[in-house]
Structures are given as structure tokens and as C-alpha cells.
Amino acid sequence: MNSLSVPERESIDDIRRKIINKEIDILSLTEEHLKLAESTNEKINSFITILKEEATKQAKELQKVLEQNPNKANSMRLFGVPFTVKDLYLVKSTRTTFASKLMEDFISPYTATVVQKCLDEGAILIGKTNCDPWGFGASGENSGFGPTRHPLDFNKTPGGSSSGSAASLLSGVGYFSLGTDTGGSVRLPASFCGLFGYKPTYGRNSRYGVEAMGSSFDTPGFFARYIDDIVLLEEIMQGKDLNDATTSETKDLKINRKPIIGVPREFFVDGIDPQVDKVIKEKMQEIKQKGFEIVDVSIPSTKYALPVYYVLVPSEISSNRARYDGVRFGKKVSNDYSENLVKSRSIYLEPEVKRRIMIGTFALSAGYSDQYYNQASRVRTKLKKEFDAVFQKVDLLVSPVSPTTAFDLGEKSKDPVQMYLVDIYTVTANLVGIPAISFPIGKNNYGMPIGMQIMAPKWADMVMLNFVKSIL
Ligand code: GLN
């Protein structure tokens, strides 16, 4: 079996302290991570662009700060810490492809808010990671730049769409990675790779400078190796942004009791891999033994979540794609406007991207929108109400992240419906805008990681993260 050896890494705060105390040299650390990015990339295709020059320059600048103004260095919460971002985030003056051939040569005019926040805290950007094009997929296999391989078994997917973020972090590059989560693209790869993957409450982290997939679903989330890293990163990332009207001041919901944990019946139906089921049940037993009350709850409309997601998200996808017409953005292949419009996208868009645009255009078209888009929107509202009702009774919800562990490359890519079914447990949180996290709880007999999902009411992100911390 082809695999990479996975190095042990310290937490973000530990590495930062070593840098500040000059036990580790910033430039050497950056070079180590750049080299590892290059060597692992050859095997697992986790990067689209490695920012060697930029990262080295940044490291040298930070080195100066440490020499000349150690107090300033000490106040920066990610000082000298290498990180990576999914290639759906704009980073000024760097190539940003959205993992689609149509945008292969696009250079970002500005930097996404959440990336800027990390840079302002002194984090060093090592590279832009591979993913499904525009975020469309669950295995990374739709990428215009080829699939990413799982570091623990090259025949498997690391999960998608943020495939390169999870795979590069697992292979030892950087201390955290930004992904995006529209229907599970952070949580699924986190589960497949044994990492922590967090999706914030919708509107908590700015989407400014992040490629728009389904604007009412998209959340900038991230991966880390430790829960404390997730908490630290969210403290940095959160907050109102004047450039994203859907953000608001963070209002951290508090609860004054030991959280009551709900087990939504509809999330534990047939079709879960027996080993995944066993590890989850064992973990639930452990949670109970820690003195948490666990109660059975029902969210009946959960059964419609996947079809509703796959009507609404493609609808938003198709309207968001209008700007990539080969004139404003995208590749120009003809001087004739109409010809260019058709050809540019016909040649350069990946098959899954075309499929989503077609589904969405159909669902929104006159004569069909009542049956599809409007009906699905109504079910989305119903689902929100059911979640509100359940959160009157319990504080958090527990579920699997995925019915299986990492599957083989090629296993589902020929059948889009099989691939869509992978998202069955993750899309619901995006439909209702609530926070959710995937965290590692064990492995199957084959050594593949298994994750568990916790969901919380809107703005109870910190309650959820603290709960996870208490049950590790
Ligand atoms: N797998 C889901 C989809 O293809 C989720 C994608 C995402 O979260 N970006 O729509």
C-alpha cells in the first residue's frame, strides 16, 4: 500500500511560543514546510500552487519583526505559524484557480477577509490547496487539476471538496488549513483524515473573497490537529465584516447547565458501515459515562435534507456562475461574444460544474421553479423550525459525519447520485445555518479514521467546541 508517514506536530500555540523564544528559526521552519509541501505534493497532489517565494519573503519580514520589536511579535497570535488555504480563497497577487481549468490563469485582485486576519496575526501562507472545482464534490475527484490522494492510502480519497487542505495537513504541512463548507466540505475530509474540521454558524465568519458556491449555505471553515487550535482560530476569524452584509457581530450563546445531548433518530438509519456505527455507539457510551444526559429526538424533515440541498445549492450555483462568462472572468477563446460565451465554458468547465449549472437552471426556470426551487425553499424553512423546536429540548446534537470511512478513488465518481449520498449527514447544518464540527473518535480495522459530528444552535459555536474538548 502506498502511503506517507505522518509526522507528529505540536499545537499552534506551542509552535508559536518556540518561535518567539527563538528555539525554532522562522525561516528554517518555513523552508521545512515548503519542502514537505513539494515532496508530498508529488505523491498526493494536494496543492495547486505552492507559494515558495511569497512564503520565504514573509518569513524574512517576520524575522525582522522578532529582532526589532519582540513585543509586537509576542502579541501576534499566529506568529510564524505556517498554514495553507483552499484554492477558493482570494489571496492578492497569487494565482487563484477555484480548481477549475476555466480560471487557471486568474490572479486575485485582493485578499479574503479571513485569510487577511490570519496574515495579520503573523501566519505564513505556504500554498493554495487542491479541491473539487468551485467546491462541487465530496471526493476531490472533480478537480480540474486531478484528484488528491489520501496520505494514509494513495488509492483512497481524503474526502472533498476541501481534499487538499485535509490531505496536506495530515501529511504534516502547516498547522492549520482553511477550507469551505457549503454542504460538508470541511467536515467530511476532516472525518476521513482524522482531523478536526469546523463549520461556523452562517454569518459568523466573513465570506468576502471566498468563491461563491451557494451563497446562503457557504461558510468559511477550517481544519486543525487539536481542538484548542480550532478555538484559537475561530477567535481570530469571527466577526462582522462590512464587505459581507450577511455577517454580524458575534453573539456567543451561553448555556448555564451541563449540555443535554440529543440523538436525532433520522441520522441513525440503515446504511451506516457497521464499523463506523460501532465506534460511534462506543463514543456515545463514553459521553454518557462522563455524566452527560443523552436523549432520543426526532427531526422528521431530515429525510428531505439531501434532495432539498441538491435543488437549492445548484440553483444558487447556477446564478452565481453567470459572472464566469469568459468576458468578465474565465478564458477567452473567440472574439465573437456569443461564440465565446458557449465555447469558453464548453471547453474549460469540468463535467460536474456543467451538471450543477444545468440542474440549477432547470430548477429555477419558468414553469418548474414552483415545483422545485420554491418547494425546496419551503422544506428548508420547515427544517429550520424543526431544529428550533429540538433545540428547546436539547443543547447539542450528535450524529455520524459520513456513513463510511474514506472510499476508493473511482468508487463513486461514475455515479453522481452515489457521490451526492456521501453528504447525507452534513448538508443539514448548512440548510439551517447552524455550527457543526467533525472530530476524530477512532479508526476502522484498516486504519482509516472515523469522525463524529456535533451540531449546535446558531451562535452556540463555543458551547459546541467546549463540549468536544470535554469528551476527547
Ligand atoms: N459535497 C457537497 C457538494 O458537492 C458539499 C460541497 C461543499 O461543502 N463545498 O455540494
XYZ file of N, CA and C in Angstrom, residues 299-304 375-389 432:
66
model
N -36.237 14.725 14.146
C -36.314 15.881 13.235
C -36.817 15.316 11.910
N -38.145 15.165 11.790
C -38.708 14.374 10.693
C -38.274 14.812 9.295
N -38.129 16.119 9.055
C -37.817 16.555 7.682
C -36.379 16.285 7.263
N -35.581 15.738 8.194
C -34.204 15.374 7.840
C -34.168 14.515 6.591
N -35.190 13.695 6.414
C -35.165 12.788 5.251
C -35.223 13.543 3.920
N -35.655 14.802 3.964
C -35.688 15.587 2.721
C -34.441 16.449 2.529
N -40.575 24.936 -3.739
C -40.971 23.847 -2.846
C -39.815 23.486 -1.895
N -38.622 23.414 -2.477
C -37.447 23.080 -1.658
C -37.209 24.174 -0.605
N -37.432 25.425 -0.981
C -37.248 26.522 -0.011
C -38.215 26.376 1.157
N -39.433 25.943 0.844
C -40.428 25.751 1.919
C -39.970 24.648 2.876
N -39.448 23.573 2.313
C -38.987 22.470 3.172
C -37.802 22.952 4.025
N -36.962 23.799 3.434
C -35.833 24.341 4.204
C -36.347 25.112 5.443
N -37.386 25.890 5.237
C -37.970 26.637 6.357
C -38.542 25.687 7.404
N -39.187 24.635 6.934
C -39.772 23.658 7.853
C -38.668 22.995 8.689
N -37.598 22.667 8.007
C -36.465 22.035 8.683
C -35.908 22.969 9.768
N -35.812 24.250 9.440
C -35.306 25.228 10.424
C -36.206 25.233 11.655
N -37.524 25.198 11.413
C -38.468 25.208 12.541
C -38.311 23.956 13.392
N -38.124 22.832 12.726
C -37.950 21.579 13.484
C -36.670 21.611 14.321
N -35.619 22.176 13.762
C -34.378 22.296 14.536
C -34.584 23.229 15.730
N -35.277 24.354 15.495
C -35.544 25.292 16.606
C -36.278 24.570 17.732
N -37.259 23.751 17.343
C -38.056 23.042 18.351
C -37.190 22.052 19.124
N -29.779 24.793 7.609
C -30.366 25.580 8.707
C -29.384 26.602 9.284
